[in-house]
């Protein structure tokens, strides 16, 4: 029996200067993708964005996201339409050692060539917030690569031990 | 009305060399309903759902011909007081919460906007239906949904739902209130097995 939900690739950070991870040559044979990010950044601040760049498209005008979160005291909702895909948010260097995110991002119908690509994210940032977001990449191209960038080089790197995994889900 | 039948499983009589490797799975695709290019559908129905799983999951990319609320109903039950819904959502400005108690369906939508009709864009929805065959419990759902339209009609939602019936679920209907599902809508039903 064909496997319906299977891992495509995993990247575990072992070096100290990895700012970006790219999953390329993603097969088009699945229906949805699921990206699991258990990560932390090294930059000296509380949290940091992990941005999604699809098919190398780093044009700031092609991505937008709306989010909501709660930090135990207040709730917040906002939008970002000025940058690349700010779809994930993880602990950074000011957090206790061993505190990593548990974020899950669904990318629906990623291989469809007639619609823009919509993502659903669940953000679990221990000690800081719980949240969710919906993102959009305004391109009808099938997604063949996903770059997960924690920094452009000026805001630190992935903490050693961070893991990023892509799964494929195949409908009947 | 679009009706999706359960896909027949291919049965092999043996595990001889040359046959596909047998890989026991706990997450299986049951059936898929789609609205093809140039078409619309008033409802997508999954019928004769097998009782062999523990939980179900609906994964949807949905578009509407006219934006409105999505309804999900079980076992063809549209009774006016048979479902409860609680929702929280963020619209890019504020977080809000509301409820529809004793309602005629589970709902999935943007507060005040609905499943979009915008070209090229749809709602993304993942609905978990827990313990769907248990005849001692009401059926509970957990839904994460949203649409990003690059404007103020964008929305992210968490919804908790309940079908106040102890019957096992064997049918699921997905529709749009006073509208139809538009082209490129894709709804997939998966079964998850317990140990």
Short mmCIF file of C-alpha atoms in Angstrom, two decimals:
data_model
loop_
_atom_site.label_atom_id
_atom_site.label_comp_id
_atom_site.label_asym_id
_atom_site.label_seq_id
_atom_site.Cartn_x
_atom_site.Cartn_y
_atom_site.Cartn_z
CA UNK A 1 0.00 0.00 0.00
CA UNK A 2 1.36 3.42 -0.94
CA UNK A 3 2.32 5.57 2.00
CA UNK A 4 -0.02 8.53 2.42
CA UNK A 5 1.95 10.66 4.90
CA UNK A 6 5.67 10.33 4.49
CA UNK A 7 8.83 12.29 5.25
CA UNK A 8 10.51 13.82 2.24
CA UNK A 9 13.60 15.35 3.84
CA UNK A 10 15.00 16.43 7.20
CA UNK A 11 17.73 18.91 8.01
CA UNK A 12 19.36 18.81 11.44
CA UNK A 13 21.63 21.71 12.18
CA UNK A 14 25.06 20.60 13.36
CA UNK A 15 27.18 23.61 12.43
CA UNK A 16 27.22 27.01 14.03
CA UNK A 17 26.84 29.31 11.04
CA UNK A 18 23.77 27.97 9.19
CA UNK A 19 21.37 30.81 8.47
CA UNK A 20 19.25 29.13 5.82
CA UNK A 21 18.12 25.64 4.83
CA UNK A 22 16.78 24.85 1.37
CA UNK A 23 14.74 21.81 0.41
CA UNK A 24 14.94 21.47 -3.34
CA UNK A 25 13.68 19.06 -6.00
CA UNK A 26 10.47 18.54 -4.04
CA UNK A 27 8.47 15.90 -5.94
CA UNK A 28 5.15 17.02 -7.32
CA UNK A 29 3.45 13.73 -6.53
CA UNK A 30 1.85 14.73 -3.22
CA UNK A 31 -1.25 16.80 -2.52
CA UNK A 32 -0.12 18.86 0.47
CA UNK A 33 3.18 19.48 2.22
CA UNK A 34 3.72 19.76 5.97
CA UNK A 35 6.78 21.60 7.26
CA UNK A 36 7.73 20.94 10.88
CA UNK A 37 10.12 23.42 12.46
CA UNK A 38 11.69 22.63 15.81
CA UNK A 39 14.23 25.40 15.86
CA UNK A 40 15.90 28.20 17.71
CA UNK A 41 18.03 31.14 16.62
CA UNK A 42 21.29 32.37 18.07
CA UNK A 43 20.62 36.11 17.80
CA UNK A 44 20.40 37.94 21.12
CA UNK A 45 16.70 38.65 21.24
CA UNK A 46 13.58 36.83 22.45
CA UNK A 47 12.23 35.52 19.16
CA UNK A 48 13.01 35.59 15.48
CA UNK A 49 11.16 34.97 12.23
CA UNK A 50 11.83 31.99 10.00
CA UNK A 51 10.89 33.11 6.53
CA UNK A 52 9.61 30.89 3.75
CA UNK A 53 10.97 31.49 0.25
CA UNK A 54 9.35 29.38 -2.43
CA UNK A 55 11.15 28.54 -5.68
CA UNK A 56 13.81 31.14 -4.91
CA UNK A 57 11.26 33.94 -5.11
CA UNK A 58 12.53 36.53 -2.63
CA UNK A 59 10.43 39.34 -4.04
CA UNK A 60 8.83 41.09 -1.10
CA UNK A 61 5.72 41.83 -3.08
CA UNK A 62 4.64 38.22 -3.56
CA UNK A 63 4.00 37.18 0.05
CA UNK A 64 1.56 38.19 2.75
CA UNK A 65 0.46 36.76 6.10
CA UNK A 66 -2.15 37.39 8.77
CA UNK A 67 -1.54 36.05 12.26
CA UNK A 68 -2.91 35.90 15.77
CA UNK A 69 -1.24 34.95 19.03
CA UNK A 70 -1.58 35.03 22.78
CA UNK A 71 1.21 35.38 25.32
CA UNK A 72 -0.63 34.49 28.50
CA UNK A 73 -1.69 38.05 29.14
CA UNK A 74 -2.86 39.58 25.90
CA UNK A 75 -3.90 38.57 22.41
CA UNK A 76 -2.65 40.13 19.22
CA UNK A 77 -3.39 40.01 15.52
CA UNK A 78 -1.52 41.61 12.67
CA UNK A 79 -0.66 41.44 8.98
CA UNK A 80 2.57 41.58 7.03
CA UNK A 81 2.50 42.17 3.30
CA UNK A 82 5.77 43.99 2.80
CA UNK A 83 8.30 41.22 3.04
CA UNK A 84 9.01 37.64 2.09
CA UNK A 85 7.09 34.82 3.78
CA UNK A 86 7.21 35.63 7.48
CA UNK A 87 5.30 32.47 8.29
CA UNK A 88 7.12 31.09 11.31
CA UNK A 89 8.42 32.48 14.61
CA UNK A 90 10.89 30.68 16.88
CA UNK A 91 12.84 31.29 20.11
CA UNK A 92 16.11 33.19 19.79
CA UNK A 93 19.27 33.66 21.83
CA UNK A 94 17.72 35.28 24.91
CA UNK A 95 15.77 32.11 25.72
CA UNK A 96 16.80 29.33 28.05
CA UNK A 97 19.03 26.70 26.52
CA UNK A 98 16.98 23.83 25.18
CA UNK A 99 13.91 25.92 24.32
CA UNK A 100 13.01 25.27 20.70
CA UNK A 101 9.82 25.87 18.75
CA UNK A 102 7.26 23.22 17.80
CA UNK A 103 5.77 24.83 14.70
CA UNK A 104 3.78 23.06 12.00
CA UNK A 105 2.99 24.59 8.63
CA UNK A 106 0.58 23.10 6.10
CA UNK A 107 1.06 24.03 2.45
CA UNK A 108 -2.12 23.09 0.65
CA UNK A 109 -2.26 22.01 -3.00
CA UNK A 110 1.39 23.00 -3.44
CA UNK A 111 1.67 21.45 -6.92
CA UNK A 112 -1.47 23.07 -8.34
CA UNK A 113 -0.62 25.36 -11.26
CA UNK A 114 -3.89 27.31 -11.34
CA UNK A 115 -4.06 28.78 -7.82
CA UNK A 116 -1.90 30.80 -5.46
CA UNK A 117 -0.37 28.86 -2.58
CA UNK A 118 -1.93 29.13 0.89
CA UNK A 119 -0.22 28.00 4.08
CA UNK A 120 -1.62 27.37 7.57
CA UNK A 121 0.75 27.67 10.50
CA UNK A 122 0.55 26.68 14.16
CA UNK A 123 3.11 28.41 16.32
CA UNK A 124 4.23 26.89 19.62
CA UNK A 125 6.91 29.04 21.26
CA UNK A 126 7.44 27.72 24.80
CA UNK A 127 7.44 30.42 27.45
CA UNK A 128 6.45 33.11 25.00
CA UNK A 129 3.32 32.53 22.92
CA UNK A 130 0.92 30.27 21.11
CA UNK A 131 -0.42 31.37 17.76
CA UNK A 132 -1.55 30.64 14.26
CA UNK A 133 -1.29 32.25 10.86
CA UNK A 134 -2.35 31.95 7.26
CA UNK A 135 0.08 32.91 4.53
CA UNK A 136 -0.08 33.41 0.78
CA UNK A 137 2.48 33.16 -1.98
CA UNK A 138 0.99 34.88 -4.98
CA UNK A 139 2.24 32.55 -7.65
CA UNK A 140 0.52 29.78 -9.58
CA UNK A 141 3.78 27.88 -10.01
CA UNK A 142 4.07 24.48 -8.36
CA UNK A 143 6.40 24.62 -5.38
CA UNK A 144 9.64 22.81 -6.17
CA UNK A 145 11.85 24.27 -3.47
CA UNK A 146 11.41 25.78 -0.02
CA UNK A 147 14.09 27.91 1.62
CA UNK A 148 13.69 28.39 5.39
CA UNK A 149 15.75 31.39 6.35
CA UNK A 150 16.29 32.41 9.97
CA UNK A 151 18.49 35.31 9.07
CA UNK A 152 19.95 37.13 6.13
CA UNK A 153 23.25 36.79 7.92
CA UNK A 154 22.98 39.82 10.12
CA UNK A 155 20.77 38.30 12.81
CA UNK A 156 22.57 35.15 13.79
CA UNK A 157 22.02 31.56 12.75
CA UNK A 158 20.09 28.41 13.53
CA UNK A 159 21.02 26.99 16.93
CA UNK A 160 22.74 23.60 16.78
CA UNK A 161 20.16 20.86 17.15
CA UNK A 162 17.41 22.67 15.26
CA UNK A 163 15.51 20.32 12.96
CA UNK A 164 13.44 21.14 9.92
CA UNK A 165 11.41 18.40 8.20
CA UNK A 166 9.15 18.31 5.16
CA UNK A 167 6.41 15.69 4.84
CA UNK A 168 4.24 14.92 1.86
CA UNK A 169 0.56 13.98 2.13
CA UNK A 170 -1.02 12.21 -0.79
CA UNK A 171 -4.76 12.15 -1.37
CA UNK A 172 -6.56 9.31 -3.07
CA UNK B 1 -24.86 17.07 -6.32
CA UNK B 2 -21.34 15.68 -6.32
CA UNK B 3 -21.09 12.30 -4.58
CA UNK B 4 -17.73 10.76 -3.86
CA UNK B 5 -17.60 7.02 -3.35
CA UNK B 6 -14.97 5.33 -1.27
CA UNK B 7 -12.07 4.19 -3.40
CA UNK B 8 -11.74 0.41 -3.63
CA UNK B 9 -8.60 -0.83 -2.02
CA UNK B 10 -6.32 -3.08 -4.07
CA UNK B 11 -5.98 -6.43 -2.33
CA UNK B 12 -3.06 -8.68 -2.97
CA UNK B 13 -3.26 -12.36 -2.16
CA UNK B 14 0.36 -12.72 -1.13
CA UNK B 15 3.65 -10.98 -0.47
CA UNK B 16 5.60 -12.58 -3.29
CA UNK B 17 8.62 -10.84 -4.74
CA UNK B 18 7.46 -8.39 -7.36
CA UNK B 19 4.44 -7.22 -5.44
CA UNK B 20 4.51 -3.85 -3.73
CA UNK B 21 6.22 -3.85 -0.36
CA UNK B 22 3.68 -4.11 2.42
CA UNK B 23 4.02 -1.04 4.60
CA UNK B 24 1.46 -0.92 7.41
CA UNK B 25 0.16 2.62 7.64
CA UNK B 26 -1.81 4.48 10.25
CA UNK B 27 -2.69 7.52 8.11
CA UNK B 28 -4.59 6.60 4.98
CA UNK B 29 -6.33 8.48 2.23
CA UNK B 30 -10.01 7.48 2.06
CA UNK B 31 -11.44 9.61 -0.74
CA UNK B 32 -11.15 12.95 -2.50
CA UNK B 33 -13.71 15.37 -3.90
CA UNK B 34 -12.78 18.08 -6.36
CA UNK B 35 -14.49 20.75 -8.41
CA UNK B 36 -12.84 20.79 -11.79
CA UNK B 37 -12.13 23.79 -13.99
CA UNK B 38 -15.25 25.47 -15.29
CA UNK B 39 -17.55 23.71 -12.84
CA UNK B 40 -19.28 24.34 -9.52
CA UNK B 41 -20.77 22.01 -6.93
CA UNK B 42 -23.51 22.55 -4.38
CA UNK B 43 -22.03 19.93 -2.04
CA UNK B 44 -19.20 17.43 -1.79
CA UNK B 45 -20.27 14.25 0.02
CA UNK B 46 -18.20 11.46 1.49
CA UNK B 47 -20.45 8.46 2.03
CA UNK B 48 -20.00 4.91 3.28
CA UNK B 49 -17.05 6.00 5.42
CA UNK B 50 -15.49 2.83 6.86
CA UNK B 51 -15.54 2.38 10.62
CA UNK B 52 -12.06 0.91 10.77
CA UNK B 53 -10.20 4.10 11.72
CA UNK B 54 -9.97 5.92 15.05
CA UNK B 55 -10.02 9.51 13.81
CA UNK B 56 -10.71 11.31 10.55
CA UNK B 57 -9.09 14.36 9.02
CA UNK B 58 -10.49 16.62 6.30
CA UNK B 59 -7.91 18.67 4.41
CA UNK B 60 -9.44 21.31 2.18
CA UNK B 61 -8.57 24.01 -0.29
CA UNK B 62 -11.92 25.67 -0.82
CA UNK B 63 -13.31 28.39 -3.06
CA UNK B 64 -16.86 29.66 -3.41
CA UNK B 65 -18.74 31.21 -6.32
CA UNK B 66 -19.99 33.83 -3.86
CA UNK B 67 -18.18 34.25 -0.55
CA UNK B 68 -20.04 32.77 2.39
CA UNK B 69 -19.81 30.37 5.33
CA UNK B 70 -18.80 26.75 4.78
CA UNK B 71 -21.03 24.14 6.44
CA UNK B 72 -19.95 20.64 7.43
CA UNK B 73 -22.63 18.15 8.44
CA UNK B 74 -22.50 14.53 9.56
CA UNK B 75 -24.81 11.67 8.55
CA UNK B 76 -27.03 14.06 6.57
CA UNK B 77 -28.12 15.72 9.82
CA UNK B 78 -29.22 19.33 9.31
CA UNK B 79 -31.30 19.56 12.47
CA UNK B 80 -31.45 23.13 13.67
CA UNK B 81 -30.02 22.52 17.16
CA UNK B 82 -27.66 19.61 16.65
CA UNK B 83 -24.29 21.35 16.42
CA UNK B 84 -22.26 23.67 18.65
CA UNK B 85 -19.38 25.88 17.48
CA UNK B 86 -16.85 28.05 19.30
CA UNK B 87 -14.38 30.13 17.37
CA UNK B 88 -11.53 32.54 17.85
CA UNK B 89 -10.05 34.46 14.96
CA UNK B 90 -7.54 37.13 14.03
CA UNK B 91 -8.16 39.47 11.13
CA UNK B 92 -4.91 41.36 11.11
CA UNK B 93 -6.21 43.99 13.49
CA UNK B 94 -7.72 42.25 16.48
CA UNK B 95 -8.51 38.86 17.98
CA UNK B 96 -12.15 38.01 18.59
CA UNK B 97 -14.26 35.08 19.66
CA UNK B 98 -17.82 34.00 19.05
CA UNK B 99 -20.07 30.96 19.26
CA UNK B 100 -22.97 29.37 17.44
CA UNK B 101 -24.74 27.09 19.88
CA UNK B 102 -27.60 24.78 18.90
CA UNK B 103 -26.86 25.37 15.25
CA UNK B 104 -27.70 23.43 12.09
CA UNK B 105 -24.09 22.68 11.07
CA UNK B 106 -20.43 22.97 11.91
CA UNK B 107 -19.18 26.15 10.31
CA UNK B 108 -15.88 27.12 8.78
CA UNK B 109 -15.40 30.62 7.50
CA UNK B 110 -13.96 34.01 7.88
CA UNK B 111 -15.91 36.07 10.30
CA UNK B 112 -17.96 38.38 8.14
CA UNK B 113 -16.30 37.36 4.86
CA UNK B 114 -16.59 33.62 4.22
CA UNK B 115 -14.87 31.16 1.92
CA UNK B 116 -13.42 33.44 -0.78
CA UNK B 117 -14.51 33.83 -4.38
CA UNK B 118 -11.38 35.78 -5.32
CA UNK B 119 -9.62 34.47 -8.40
CA UNK B 120 -6.67 32.17 -7.71
CA UNK B 121 -7.20 32.19 -3.92
CA UNK B 122 -8.92 29.77 -1.56
CA UNK B 123 -9.33 28.97 2.10
CA UNK B 124 -7.00 26.40 3.62
CA UNK B 125 -8.73 24.16 6.17
CA UNK B 126 -7.63 21.22 8.32
CA UNK B 127 -10.43 19.64 10.36
CA UNK B 128 -9.77 16.80 12.79
CA UNK B 129 -12.75 14.61 13.70
CA UNK B 130 -11.91 12.65 16.80
CA UNK B 131 -13.21 9.19 17.80
CA UNK B 132 -15.78 9.30 15.02
CA UNK B 133 -17.05 5.73 15.52
CA UNK B 134 -17.52 5.89 19.28
CA UNK B 135 -21.20 5.38 20.12
CA UNK B 136 -20.85 6.70 23.68
CA UNK B 137 -19.68 10.20 22.84
CA UNK B 138 -20.78 13.28 20.95
CA UNK B 139 -18.44 13.87 18.04
CA UNK B 140 -15.86 16.61 18.51
CA UNK B 141 -13.95 18.50 15.82
CA UNK B 142 -10.94 20.78 15.87
CA UNK B 143 -10.37 23.07 12.91
CA UNK B 144 -7.59 25.39 11.81
CA UNK B 145 -8.61 27.50 8.84
CA UNK B 146 -7.85 30.74 7.10
CA UNK B 147 -7.50 32.73 3.95
CA UNK B 148 -4.96 35.38 3.08
CA UNK B 149 -6.30 37.73 0.40
CA UNK B 150 -3.66 40.45 0.73
CA UNK B 151 -6.36 42.75 2.05
CA UNK B 152 -8.43 43.39 5.17
CA UNK B 153 -10.70 40.41 4.46
CA UNK B 154 -7.94 38.01 5.47
CA UNK B 155 -8.52 35.86 8.52
CA UNK B 156 -7.06 33.02 10.61
CA UNK B 157 -9.39 30.92 12.79
CA UNK B 158 -9.42 28.19 15.40
CA UNK B 159 -12.79 26.47 15.74
CA UNK B 160 -14.02 23.82 18.14
CA UNK B 161 -17.14 21.95 17.09
CA UNK B 162 -19.50 19.31 18.39
CA UNK B 163 -22.11 17.18 16.70
CA UNK B 164 -24.46 16.34 19.56
CA UNK B 165 -25.09 12.78 18.47
CA UNK B 166 -23.59 9.49 19.63
CA UNK B 167 -23.98 7.74 16.27
CA UNK B 168 -20.85 6.71 14.41
CA UNK B 169 -20.11 9.04 11.50
CA UNK B 170 -20.55 7.37 8.13
CA UNK B 171 -21.22 10.40 5.94
CA UNK B 172 -19.82 13.94 5.68
CA UNK B 173 -21.31 16.74 3.56
CA UNK B 174 -19.40 19.94 2.79
CA UNK B 175 -21.25 22.91 1.28
CA UNK B 176 -21.36 26.71 1.13
CA UNK B 177 -24.29 28.61 2.63
CA UNK B 178 -26.50 30.03 -0.18
CA UNK B 179 -23.65 29.54 -2.64
CA UNK B 180 -21.67 26.77 -4.32
CA UNK B 181 -18.17 25.37 -4.19
CA UNK B 182 -16.16 26.89 -7.02
CA UNK B 183 -13.62 25.45 -9.44
CA UNK B 184 -10.30 24.19 -8.05
CA UNK B 185 -11.88 23.30 -4.70
CA UNK B 186 -10.14 20.18 -3.40
CA UNK B 187 -11.34 18.25 -0.33
CA UNK B 188 -9.57 15.11 0.87
CA UNK B 189 -10.68 12.74 3.64
CA UNK B 190 -8.08 10.76 5.57
CA UNK B 191 -8.39 8.06 8.22
CA UNK B 192 -6.05 7.72 11.18
CA UNK B 193 -5.74 4.40 12.95
CA UNK B 194 -5.02 3.91 16.61
CA UNK B 195 -2.60 1.35 17.98
#
